[in-house]
Structures are given as C-alpha cells and as structure tokens.
Coordinates of N, CA and C in Angstrom, one line a residue:
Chain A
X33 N -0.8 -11.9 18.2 CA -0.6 -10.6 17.5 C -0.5 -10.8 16.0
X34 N -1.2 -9.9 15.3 CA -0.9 -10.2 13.5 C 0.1 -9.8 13.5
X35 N 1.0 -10.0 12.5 CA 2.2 -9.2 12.3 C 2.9 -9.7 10.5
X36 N 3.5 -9.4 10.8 CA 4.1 -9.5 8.9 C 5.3 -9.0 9.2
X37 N 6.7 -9.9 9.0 CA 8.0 -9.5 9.2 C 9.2 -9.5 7.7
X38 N 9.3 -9.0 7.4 CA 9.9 -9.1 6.1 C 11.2 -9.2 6.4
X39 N 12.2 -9.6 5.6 CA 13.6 -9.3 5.1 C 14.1 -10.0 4.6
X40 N 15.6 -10.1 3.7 CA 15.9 -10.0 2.8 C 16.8 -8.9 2.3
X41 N 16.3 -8.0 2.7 CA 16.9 -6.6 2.1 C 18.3 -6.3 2.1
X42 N 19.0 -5.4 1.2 CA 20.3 -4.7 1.7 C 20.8 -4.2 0.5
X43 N 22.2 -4.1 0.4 CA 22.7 -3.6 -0.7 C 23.1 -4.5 -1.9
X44 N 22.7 -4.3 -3.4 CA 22.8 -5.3 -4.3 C 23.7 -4.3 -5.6
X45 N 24.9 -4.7 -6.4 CA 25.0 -4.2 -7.3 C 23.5 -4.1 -8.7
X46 N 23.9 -3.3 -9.6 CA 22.9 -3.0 -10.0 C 23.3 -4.3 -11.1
X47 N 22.0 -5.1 -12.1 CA 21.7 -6.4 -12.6 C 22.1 -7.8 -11.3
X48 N 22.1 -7.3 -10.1 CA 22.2 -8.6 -9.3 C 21.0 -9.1 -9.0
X49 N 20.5 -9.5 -8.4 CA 19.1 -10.6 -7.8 C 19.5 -10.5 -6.7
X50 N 18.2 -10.4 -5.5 CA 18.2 -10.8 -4.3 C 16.6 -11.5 -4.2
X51 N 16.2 -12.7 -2.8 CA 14.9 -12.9 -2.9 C 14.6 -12.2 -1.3
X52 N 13.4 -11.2 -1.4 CA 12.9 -11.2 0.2 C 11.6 -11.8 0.1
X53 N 12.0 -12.1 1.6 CA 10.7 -12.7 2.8 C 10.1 -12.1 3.7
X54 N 8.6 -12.6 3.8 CA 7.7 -12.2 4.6 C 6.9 -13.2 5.5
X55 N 7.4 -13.3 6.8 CA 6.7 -14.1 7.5 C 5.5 -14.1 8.1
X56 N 4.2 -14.3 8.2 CA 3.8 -14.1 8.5 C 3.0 -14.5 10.0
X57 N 2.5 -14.4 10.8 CA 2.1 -14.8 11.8 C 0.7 -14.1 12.9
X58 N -0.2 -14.7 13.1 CA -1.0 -14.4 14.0 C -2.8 -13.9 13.5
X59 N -2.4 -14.4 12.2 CA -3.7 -14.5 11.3 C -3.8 -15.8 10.2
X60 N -4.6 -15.8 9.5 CA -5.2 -17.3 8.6 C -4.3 -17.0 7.0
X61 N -3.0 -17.1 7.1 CA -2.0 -16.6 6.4 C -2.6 -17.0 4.9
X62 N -3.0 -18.4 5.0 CA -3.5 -19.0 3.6 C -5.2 -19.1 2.7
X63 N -5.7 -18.5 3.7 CA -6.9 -17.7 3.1 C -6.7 -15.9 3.1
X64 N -5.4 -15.4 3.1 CA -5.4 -13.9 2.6 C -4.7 -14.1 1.6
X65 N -4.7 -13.2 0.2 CA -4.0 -12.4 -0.7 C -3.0 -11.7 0.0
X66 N -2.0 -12.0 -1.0 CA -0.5 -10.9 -0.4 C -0.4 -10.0 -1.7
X67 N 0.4 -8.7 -1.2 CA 1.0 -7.7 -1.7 C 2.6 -7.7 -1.5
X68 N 3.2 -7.0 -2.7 CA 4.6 -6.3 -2.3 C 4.0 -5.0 -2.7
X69 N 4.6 -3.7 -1.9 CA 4.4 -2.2 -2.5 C 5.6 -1.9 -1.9
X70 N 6.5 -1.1 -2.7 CA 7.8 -0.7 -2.2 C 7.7 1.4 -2.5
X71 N 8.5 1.5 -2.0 CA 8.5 3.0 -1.3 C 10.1 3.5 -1.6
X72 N 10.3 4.2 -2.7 CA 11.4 4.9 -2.9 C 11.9 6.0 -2.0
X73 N 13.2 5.7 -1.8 CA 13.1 7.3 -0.6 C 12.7 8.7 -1.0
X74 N 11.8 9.1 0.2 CA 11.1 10.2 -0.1 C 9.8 10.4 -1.1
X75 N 9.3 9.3 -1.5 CA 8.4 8.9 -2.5 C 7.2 8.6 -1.9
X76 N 6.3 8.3 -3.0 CA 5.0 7.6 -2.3 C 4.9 6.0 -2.5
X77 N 3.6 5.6 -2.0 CA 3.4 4.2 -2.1 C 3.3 3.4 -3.9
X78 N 4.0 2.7 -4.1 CA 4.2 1.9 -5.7 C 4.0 0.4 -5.0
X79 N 2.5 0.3 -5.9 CA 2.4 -1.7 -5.9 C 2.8 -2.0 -6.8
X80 N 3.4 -3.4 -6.2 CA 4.1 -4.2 -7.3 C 4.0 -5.4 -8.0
X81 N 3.2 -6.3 -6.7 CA 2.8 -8.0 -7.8 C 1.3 -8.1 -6.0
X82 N 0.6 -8.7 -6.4 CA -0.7 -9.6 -6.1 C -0.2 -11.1 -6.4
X83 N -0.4 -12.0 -5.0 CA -0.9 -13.4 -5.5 C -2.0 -13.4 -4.7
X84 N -2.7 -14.1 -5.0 CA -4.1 -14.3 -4.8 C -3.8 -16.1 -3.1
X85 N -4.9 -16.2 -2.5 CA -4.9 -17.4 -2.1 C -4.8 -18.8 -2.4
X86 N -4.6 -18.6 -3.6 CA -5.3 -19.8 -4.9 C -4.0 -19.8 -6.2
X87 N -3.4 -18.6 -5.6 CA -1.8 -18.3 -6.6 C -2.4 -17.5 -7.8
X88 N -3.2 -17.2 -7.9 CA -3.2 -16.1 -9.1 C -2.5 -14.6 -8.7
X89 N -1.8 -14.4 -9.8 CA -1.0 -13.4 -9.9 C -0.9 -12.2 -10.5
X90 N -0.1 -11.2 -10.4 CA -0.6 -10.1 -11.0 C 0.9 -9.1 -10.9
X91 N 1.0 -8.3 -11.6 CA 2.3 -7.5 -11.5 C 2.1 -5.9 -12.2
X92 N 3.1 -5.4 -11.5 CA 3.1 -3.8 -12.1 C 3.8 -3.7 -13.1
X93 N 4.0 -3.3 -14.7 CA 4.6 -3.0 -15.6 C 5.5 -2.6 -15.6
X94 N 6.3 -2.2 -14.0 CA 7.5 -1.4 -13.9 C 8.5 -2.9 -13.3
X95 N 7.4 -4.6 -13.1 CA 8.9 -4.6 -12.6 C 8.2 -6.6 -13.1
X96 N 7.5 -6.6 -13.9 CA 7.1 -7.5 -15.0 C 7.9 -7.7 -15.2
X97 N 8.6 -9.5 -15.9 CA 9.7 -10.0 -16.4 C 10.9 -9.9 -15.4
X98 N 10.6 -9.2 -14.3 CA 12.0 -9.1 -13.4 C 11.6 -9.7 -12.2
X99 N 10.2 -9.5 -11.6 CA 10.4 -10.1 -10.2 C 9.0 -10.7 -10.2
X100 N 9.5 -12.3 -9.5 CA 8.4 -13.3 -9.3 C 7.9 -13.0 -7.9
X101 N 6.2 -13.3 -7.9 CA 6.0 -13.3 -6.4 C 5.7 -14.7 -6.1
X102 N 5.7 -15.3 -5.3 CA 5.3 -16.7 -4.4 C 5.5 -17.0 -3.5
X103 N 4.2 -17.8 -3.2 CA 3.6 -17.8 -1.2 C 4.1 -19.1 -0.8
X104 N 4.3 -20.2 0.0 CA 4.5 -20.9 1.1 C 3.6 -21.3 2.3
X105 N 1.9 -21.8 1.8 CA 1.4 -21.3 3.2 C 1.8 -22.3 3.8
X106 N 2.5 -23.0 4.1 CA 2.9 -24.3 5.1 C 3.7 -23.6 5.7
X107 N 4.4 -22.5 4.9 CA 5.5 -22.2 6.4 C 5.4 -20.5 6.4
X108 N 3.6 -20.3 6.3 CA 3.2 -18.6 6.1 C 4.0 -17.6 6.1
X109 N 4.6 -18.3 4.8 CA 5.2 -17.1 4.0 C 5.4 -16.7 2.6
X110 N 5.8 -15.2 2.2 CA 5.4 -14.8 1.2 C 6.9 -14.2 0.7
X111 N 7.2 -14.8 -1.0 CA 8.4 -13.8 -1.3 C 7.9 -13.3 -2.7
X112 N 9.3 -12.4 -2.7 CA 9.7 -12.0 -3.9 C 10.9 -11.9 -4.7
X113 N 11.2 -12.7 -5.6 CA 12.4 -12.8 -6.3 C 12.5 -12.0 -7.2
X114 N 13.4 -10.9 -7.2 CA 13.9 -10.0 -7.6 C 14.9 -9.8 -8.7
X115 N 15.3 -9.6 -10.3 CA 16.2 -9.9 -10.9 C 16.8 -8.8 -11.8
X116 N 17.7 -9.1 -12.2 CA 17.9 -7.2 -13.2 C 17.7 -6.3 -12.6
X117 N 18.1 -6.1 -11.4 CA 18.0 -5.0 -10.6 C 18.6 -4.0 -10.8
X118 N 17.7 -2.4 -10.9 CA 18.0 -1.2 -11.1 C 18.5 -0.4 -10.4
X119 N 18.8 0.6 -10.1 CA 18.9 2.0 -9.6 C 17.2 2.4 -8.9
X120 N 16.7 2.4 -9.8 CA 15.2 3.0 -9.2 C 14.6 2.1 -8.4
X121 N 15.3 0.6 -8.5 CA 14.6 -0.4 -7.5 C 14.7 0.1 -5.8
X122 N 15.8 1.2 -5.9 CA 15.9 1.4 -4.5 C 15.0 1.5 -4.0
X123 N 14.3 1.0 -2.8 CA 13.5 1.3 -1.9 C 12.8 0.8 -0.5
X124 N 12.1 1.1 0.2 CA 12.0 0.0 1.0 C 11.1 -0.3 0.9
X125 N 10.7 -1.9 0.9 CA 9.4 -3.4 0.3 C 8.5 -3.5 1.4
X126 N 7.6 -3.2 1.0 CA 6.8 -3.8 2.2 C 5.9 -4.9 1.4
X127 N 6.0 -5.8 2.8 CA 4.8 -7.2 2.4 C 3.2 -6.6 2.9
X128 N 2.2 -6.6 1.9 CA 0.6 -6.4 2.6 C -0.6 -7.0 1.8
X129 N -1.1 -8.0 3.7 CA -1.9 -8.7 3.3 C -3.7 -8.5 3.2
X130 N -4.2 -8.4 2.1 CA -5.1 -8.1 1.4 C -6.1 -8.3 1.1
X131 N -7.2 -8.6 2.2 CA -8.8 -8.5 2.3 C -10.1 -7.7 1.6
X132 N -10.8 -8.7 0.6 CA -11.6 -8.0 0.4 C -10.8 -6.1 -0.4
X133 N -9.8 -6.6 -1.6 CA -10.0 -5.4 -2.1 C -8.5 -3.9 -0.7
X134 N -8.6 -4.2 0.4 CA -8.1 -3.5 1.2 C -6.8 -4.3 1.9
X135 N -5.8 -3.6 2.1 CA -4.3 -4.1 2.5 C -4.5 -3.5 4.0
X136 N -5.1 -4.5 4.4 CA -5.4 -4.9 5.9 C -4.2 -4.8 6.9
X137 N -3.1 -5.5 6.7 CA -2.2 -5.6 7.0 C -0.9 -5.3 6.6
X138 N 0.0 -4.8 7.3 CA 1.1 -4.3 6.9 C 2.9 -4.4 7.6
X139 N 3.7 -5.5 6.8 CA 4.7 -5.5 7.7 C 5.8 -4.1 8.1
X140 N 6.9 -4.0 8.4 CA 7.9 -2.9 8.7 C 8.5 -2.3 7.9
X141 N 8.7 -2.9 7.1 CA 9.6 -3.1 5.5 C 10.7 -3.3 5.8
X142 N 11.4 -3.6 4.3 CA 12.5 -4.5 3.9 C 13.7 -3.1 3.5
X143 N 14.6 -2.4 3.2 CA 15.5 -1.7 2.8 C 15.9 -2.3 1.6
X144 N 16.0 -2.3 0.4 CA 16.9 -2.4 -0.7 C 17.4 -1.2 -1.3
X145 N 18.6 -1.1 -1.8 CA 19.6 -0.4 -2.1 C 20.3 -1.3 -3.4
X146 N 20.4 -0.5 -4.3 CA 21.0 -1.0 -5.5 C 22.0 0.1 -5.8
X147 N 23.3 -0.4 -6.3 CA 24.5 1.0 -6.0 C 25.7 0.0 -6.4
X148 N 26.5 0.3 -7.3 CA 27.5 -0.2 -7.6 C 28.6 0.6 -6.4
Chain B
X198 N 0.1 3.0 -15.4 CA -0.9 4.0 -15.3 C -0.3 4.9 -14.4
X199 N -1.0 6.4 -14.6 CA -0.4 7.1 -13.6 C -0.9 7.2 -12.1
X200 N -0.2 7.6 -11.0 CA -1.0 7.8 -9.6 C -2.1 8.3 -9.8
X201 N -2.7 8.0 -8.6 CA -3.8 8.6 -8.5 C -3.7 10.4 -8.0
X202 N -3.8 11.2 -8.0 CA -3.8 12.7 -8.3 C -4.6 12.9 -6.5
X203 N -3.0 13.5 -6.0 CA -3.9 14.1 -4.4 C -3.2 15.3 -4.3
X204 N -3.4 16.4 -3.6 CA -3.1 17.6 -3.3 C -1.2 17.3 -2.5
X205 N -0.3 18.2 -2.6 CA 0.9 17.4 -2.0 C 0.6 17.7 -0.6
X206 N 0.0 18.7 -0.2 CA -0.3 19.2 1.4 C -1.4 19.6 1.9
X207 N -1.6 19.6 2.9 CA -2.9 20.2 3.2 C -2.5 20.6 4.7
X208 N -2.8 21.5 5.4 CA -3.0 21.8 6.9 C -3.8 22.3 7.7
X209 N -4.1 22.1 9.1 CA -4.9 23.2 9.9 C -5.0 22.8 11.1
X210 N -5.5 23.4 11.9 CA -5.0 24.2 13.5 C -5.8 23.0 14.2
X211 N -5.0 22.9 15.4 CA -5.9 21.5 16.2 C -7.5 22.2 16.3
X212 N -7.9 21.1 16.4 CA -9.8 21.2 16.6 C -10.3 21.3 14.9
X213 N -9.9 21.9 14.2 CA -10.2 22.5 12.6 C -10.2 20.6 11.9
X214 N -11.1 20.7 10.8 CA -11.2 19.5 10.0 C -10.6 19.9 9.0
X215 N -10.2 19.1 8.1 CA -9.6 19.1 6.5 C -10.1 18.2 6.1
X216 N -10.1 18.3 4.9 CA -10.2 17.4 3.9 C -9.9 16.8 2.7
X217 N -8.8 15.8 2.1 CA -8.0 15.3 1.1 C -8.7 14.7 0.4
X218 N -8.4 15.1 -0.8 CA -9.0 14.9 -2.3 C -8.2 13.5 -2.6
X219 N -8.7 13.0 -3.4 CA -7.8 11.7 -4.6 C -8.8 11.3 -5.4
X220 N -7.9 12.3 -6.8 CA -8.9 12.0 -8.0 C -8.2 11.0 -8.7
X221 N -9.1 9.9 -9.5 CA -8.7 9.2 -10.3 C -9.8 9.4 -12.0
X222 N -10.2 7.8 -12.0 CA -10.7 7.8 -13.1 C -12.2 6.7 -13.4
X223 N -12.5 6.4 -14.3 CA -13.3 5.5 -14.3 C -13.6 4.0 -14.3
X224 N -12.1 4.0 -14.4 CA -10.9 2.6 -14.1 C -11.1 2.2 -13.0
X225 N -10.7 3.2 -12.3 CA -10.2 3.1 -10.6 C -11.4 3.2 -9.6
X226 N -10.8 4.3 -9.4 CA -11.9 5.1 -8.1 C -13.4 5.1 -8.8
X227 N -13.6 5.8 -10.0 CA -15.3 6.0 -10.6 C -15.4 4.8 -10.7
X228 N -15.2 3.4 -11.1 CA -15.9 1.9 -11.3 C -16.0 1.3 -10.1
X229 N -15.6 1.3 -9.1 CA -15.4 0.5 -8.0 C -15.4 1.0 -6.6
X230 N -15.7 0.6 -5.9 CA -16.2 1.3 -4.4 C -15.3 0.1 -3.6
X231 N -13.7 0.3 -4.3 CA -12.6 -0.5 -3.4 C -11.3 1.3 -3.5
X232 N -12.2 1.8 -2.5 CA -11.1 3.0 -2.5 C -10.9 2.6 -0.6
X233 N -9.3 3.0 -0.7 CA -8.7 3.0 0.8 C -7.8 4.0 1.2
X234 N -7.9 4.6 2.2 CA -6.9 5.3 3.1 C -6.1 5.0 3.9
X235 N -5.0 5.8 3.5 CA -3.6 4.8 4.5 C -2.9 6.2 5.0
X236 N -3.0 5.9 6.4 CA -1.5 7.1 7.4 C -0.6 6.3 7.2
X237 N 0.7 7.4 7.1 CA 2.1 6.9 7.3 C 2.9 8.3 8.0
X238 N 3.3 7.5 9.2 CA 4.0 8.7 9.7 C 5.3 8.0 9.4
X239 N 6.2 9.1 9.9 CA 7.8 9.3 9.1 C 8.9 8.0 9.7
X240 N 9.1 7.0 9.0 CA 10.1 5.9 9.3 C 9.0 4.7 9.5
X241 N 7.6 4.7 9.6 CA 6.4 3.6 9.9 C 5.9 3.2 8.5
X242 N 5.4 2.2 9.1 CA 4.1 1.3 7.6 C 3.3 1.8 7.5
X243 N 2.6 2.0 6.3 CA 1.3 2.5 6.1 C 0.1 2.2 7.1
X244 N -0.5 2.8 7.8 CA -1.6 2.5 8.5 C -3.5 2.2 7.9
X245 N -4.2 1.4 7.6 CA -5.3 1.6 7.1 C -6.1 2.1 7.8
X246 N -6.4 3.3 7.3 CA -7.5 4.2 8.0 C -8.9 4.2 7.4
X247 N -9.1 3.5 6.7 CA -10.6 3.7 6.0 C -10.5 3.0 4.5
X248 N -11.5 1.9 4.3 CA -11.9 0.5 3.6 C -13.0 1.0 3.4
X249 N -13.2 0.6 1.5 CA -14.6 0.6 1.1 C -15.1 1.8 1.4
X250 N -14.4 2.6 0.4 CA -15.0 4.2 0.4 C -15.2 4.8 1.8
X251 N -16.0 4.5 2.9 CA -16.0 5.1 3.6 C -16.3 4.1 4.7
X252 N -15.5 2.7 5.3 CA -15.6 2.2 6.2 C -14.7 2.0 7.1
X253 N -14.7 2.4 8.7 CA -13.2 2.1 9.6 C -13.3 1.2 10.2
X254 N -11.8 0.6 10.1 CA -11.2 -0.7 10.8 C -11.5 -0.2 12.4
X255 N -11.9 -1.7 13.0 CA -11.9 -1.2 14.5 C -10.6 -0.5 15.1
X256 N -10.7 0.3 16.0 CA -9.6 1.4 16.3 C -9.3 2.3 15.7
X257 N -9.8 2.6 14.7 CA -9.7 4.1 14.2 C -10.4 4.9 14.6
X258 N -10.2 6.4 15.1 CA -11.1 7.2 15.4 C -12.4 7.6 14.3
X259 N -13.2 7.7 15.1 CA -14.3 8.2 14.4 C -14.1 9.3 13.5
X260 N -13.1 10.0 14.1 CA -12.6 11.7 13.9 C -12.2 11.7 11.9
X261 N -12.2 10.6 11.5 CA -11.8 10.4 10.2 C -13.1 9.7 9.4
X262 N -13.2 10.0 8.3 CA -14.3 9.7 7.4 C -13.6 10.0 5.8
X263 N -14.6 8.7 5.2 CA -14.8 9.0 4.0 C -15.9 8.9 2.8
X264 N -15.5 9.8 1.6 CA -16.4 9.2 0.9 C -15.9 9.5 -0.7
X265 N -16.6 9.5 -1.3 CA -16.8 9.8 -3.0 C -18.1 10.1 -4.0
X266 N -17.4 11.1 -4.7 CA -18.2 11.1 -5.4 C -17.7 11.1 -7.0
X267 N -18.8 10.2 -8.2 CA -17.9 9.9 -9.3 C -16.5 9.4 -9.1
X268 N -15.4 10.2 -9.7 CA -14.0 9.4 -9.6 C -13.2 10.4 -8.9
X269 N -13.8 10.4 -7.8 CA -13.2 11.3 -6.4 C -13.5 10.7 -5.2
X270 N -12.5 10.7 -4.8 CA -13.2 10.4 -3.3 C -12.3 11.0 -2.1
X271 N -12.7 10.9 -0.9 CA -12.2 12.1 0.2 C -12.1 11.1 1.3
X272 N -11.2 11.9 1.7 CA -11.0 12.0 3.3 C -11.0 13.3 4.0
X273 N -12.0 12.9 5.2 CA -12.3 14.2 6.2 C -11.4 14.0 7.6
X274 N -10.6 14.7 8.1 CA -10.4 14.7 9.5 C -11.0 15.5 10.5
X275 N -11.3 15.0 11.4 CA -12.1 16.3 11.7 C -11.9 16.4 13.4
X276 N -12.0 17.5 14.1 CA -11.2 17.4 15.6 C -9.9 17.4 15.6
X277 N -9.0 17.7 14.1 CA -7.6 17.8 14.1 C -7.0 17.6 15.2
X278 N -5.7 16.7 15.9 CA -5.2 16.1 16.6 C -3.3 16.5 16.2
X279 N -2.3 17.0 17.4 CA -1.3 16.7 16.5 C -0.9 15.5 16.3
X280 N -1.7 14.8 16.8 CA -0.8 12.8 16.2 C -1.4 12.4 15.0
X281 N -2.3 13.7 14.1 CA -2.9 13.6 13.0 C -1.8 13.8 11.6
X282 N -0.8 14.5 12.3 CA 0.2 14.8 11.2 C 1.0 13.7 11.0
X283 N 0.7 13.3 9.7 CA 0.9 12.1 8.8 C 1.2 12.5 7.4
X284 N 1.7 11.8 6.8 CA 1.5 11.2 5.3 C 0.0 10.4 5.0
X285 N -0.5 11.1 4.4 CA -2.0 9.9 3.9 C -2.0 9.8 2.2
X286 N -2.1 8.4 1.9 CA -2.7 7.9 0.8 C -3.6 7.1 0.5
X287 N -4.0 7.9 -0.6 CA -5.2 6.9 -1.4 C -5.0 5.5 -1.9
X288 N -5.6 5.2 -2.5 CA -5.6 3.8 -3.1 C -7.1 3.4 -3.6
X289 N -6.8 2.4 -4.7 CA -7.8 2.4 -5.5 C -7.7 0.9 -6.4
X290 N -8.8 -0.1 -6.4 CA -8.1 -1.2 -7.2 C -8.4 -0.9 -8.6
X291 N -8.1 -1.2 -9.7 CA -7.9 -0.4 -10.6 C -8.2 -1.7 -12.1
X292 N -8.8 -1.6 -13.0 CA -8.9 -2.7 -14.1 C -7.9 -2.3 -15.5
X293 N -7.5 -1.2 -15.3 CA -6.2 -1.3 -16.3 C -5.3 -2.6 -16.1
X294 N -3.7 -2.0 -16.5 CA -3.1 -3.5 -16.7 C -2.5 -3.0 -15.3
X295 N -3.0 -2.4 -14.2 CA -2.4 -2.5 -13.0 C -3.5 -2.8 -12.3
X296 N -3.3 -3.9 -11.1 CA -4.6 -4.0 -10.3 C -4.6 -3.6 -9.2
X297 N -4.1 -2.4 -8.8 CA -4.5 -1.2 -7.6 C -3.9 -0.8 -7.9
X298 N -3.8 0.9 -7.5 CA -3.2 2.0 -7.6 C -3.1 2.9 -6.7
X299 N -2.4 3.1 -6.5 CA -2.2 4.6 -5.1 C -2.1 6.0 -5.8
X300 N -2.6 6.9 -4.7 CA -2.0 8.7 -5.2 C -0.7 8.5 -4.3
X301 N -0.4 10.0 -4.9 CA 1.0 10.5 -4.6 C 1.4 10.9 -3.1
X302 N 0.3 11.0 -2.4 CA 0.5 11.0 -1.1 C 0.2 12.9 -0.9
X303 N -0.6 12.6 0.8 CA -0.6 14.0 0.9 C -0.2 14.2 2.5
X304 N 0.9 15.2 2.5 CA 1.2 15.5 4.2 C 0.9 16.6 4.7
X305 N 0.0 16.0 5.7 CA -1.2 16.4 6.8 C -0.1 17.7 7.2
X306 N 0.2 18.7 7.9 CA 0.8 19.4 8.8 C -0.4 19.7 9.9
X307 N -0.3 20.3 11.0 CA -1.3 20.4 12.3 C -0.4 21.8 12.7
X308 N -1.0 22.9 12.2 CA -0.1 23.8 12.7 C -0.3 24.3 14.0

C-alpha cells in the first residue's frame, strides 16, 4: 500500500523549533519529489518547501530562513525543520509526494500548535 | 504571491453538474498545463482528482472533468453524488518566487 505517515507534531511555544517526519512506504520513495503544504484551521491549502529527487530545493516566502526541508532515501523519509516559530505556524503539515508537476500522494497530517 | 482566486461555494441537487472556476495568471495556470484538483472532505487529506489540466488518476470517477482556458481552468462535476460534497482545490505550479500555488478552496454543498 502507498502511504505517507507523518509526525512530529504538537504543541510548541512560540520562537521554539520542532523537526517533523514523513515516512514513507509502498512506492519508489527516492525517485519522487516531496512536498510539505500545511493547512491552518479552517483555511485552505499553503505550500511550503519542494526537494527535488536529486535535493534541489525550493521554499515559500512565508517560511524561508525558518524551515529546512530534507530527505533520507535510505530510510524513505522526508523532514522538516522548523525554527522561529509563529502563531500563524499553527496548522496541520502534510507531507506530498510529487510526480510529474502533481502531488500524487498524500500523508494524514501532522497537528502543530504554537501557543504560549 | 496571492492564491489562486476560486468561488468560496458552489452547490446543486443530486444528478445536476457544477462547475468550479480557478483563476490565476500567466505565471501559473496561463503558462503551464501543470493545473490539479484536489477533494478534501472534513478531518481528511487532500484527495487528487484531476492532473494535467484535464487528466484522472485511476479511480476517479469519470463523473469529474477538467479543463482550461487561458488562465482559467475548471472543474466539472457532473451526476452530482452526496459523497460529492467536499472541499475542492486548485493548484497550479507557478514561475514566480513560489513554485506552486493553490486557490482558496471551494465547498461543494449537494443540496
């Protein structure tokens, strides 16, 4: 079964750091592109960093200088290190992996909460 | 950059088709024929309903289609279903300093 399992998540004061993970399993983990897109409550879908298969990388301007993406394909998986964490960071992360242009795949997501 | 621009709602009666707009730009949606649709029903992941303007992943009903025109592009449901009532968004990869972009989401009702 493909699947994509994230976590990592929970409650962080606000400037703390957490890193989530995404495991992946039941497809060719190291010839797909990953995504993080996180989802504020009640919000729509916000992407956030692209690595490429090959580690080229890419990031949203809303969270640039604060959170690194990188993969692991020996142990097919994907993170994100997260730092200077906001209030608006609230939301929940999803890992999606990304064929050809399309986010093919899609884990359950992750819960973060930032909240003094 | 901003979302991509979709209607917040749209509805209609089982059997009735609709159809969701997502306008973008010449960046996004008008340069490139990497536009995607995604269901999300309430507490779930996005689902991919339609790749490359107007192509479906195996298992999607036929009942859904897309397309575009310039820096618009659609989704049609059609045979409305109540397991149709979702959240759907667009998506778009995009050559600004962001490389894909979503609209703001639009939820389906099935009245």
């Amino acid at each position: 079964e493909v699947q994509l399992v994230e976590s990592g998540g929970g409650l962080v004061q606000p400037g703390g750091s957490l890193r989530l993970s995404c495991a992946a399993s039941g497809f060719s983990f190291s010839t797909y592109s990953m995504n993080w897109v996180r989802q504020a409550p009640g919000k729509g879908l916000e992407w956030l960093s692209y690595i490429s298969s090959t580690s080229t990388i890419y990031y949203a301007d809303s969270v640039k200088g604060r959170f690194t993406i990188s993969r692991d394909n020996a142990k097919n998986s994907l993170y994100l290190q997260m730092n200077s964490l906001r209030a608006e960071d609230t939301a929940v992360y999803y890992c999606a992996g990304d064929r050809d242009y399309t986010f093919d795949i899609w884990g359950q997501g992750t819960m973060l909460t930032i909240s003094s | 950059q901003s979302a991509l621009t979709q209607p917040a709602s749209v509805s209609g009666s089982p059997g009735q088709s609709i159809t969701i707009s997502c306008t973008g730009t010449n960046s996004d949606i008008g340069g490139y024929n990497y536009v995607s649709w995604y269901q999300q029903h309430p507490g779930k992941a996005p689902k991919l309903m339609i790749y490359g303007v107007r192509n479906r992943p195996s298992g999607v009903s036929n009942r859904f289609s897309g397309s575009k025109s310039g820096s618009m592009a659609f989704l049609t449901i059609s045979g409305l279903q109540a397991e149709d009532e979702a959240d759907y968004y667009c998506g778009s990869y995009s050559n600004k300093n962001t490389l894909w972009i979503f609209g703001g989401g639009t939820k389906l009702t099935v009245l």
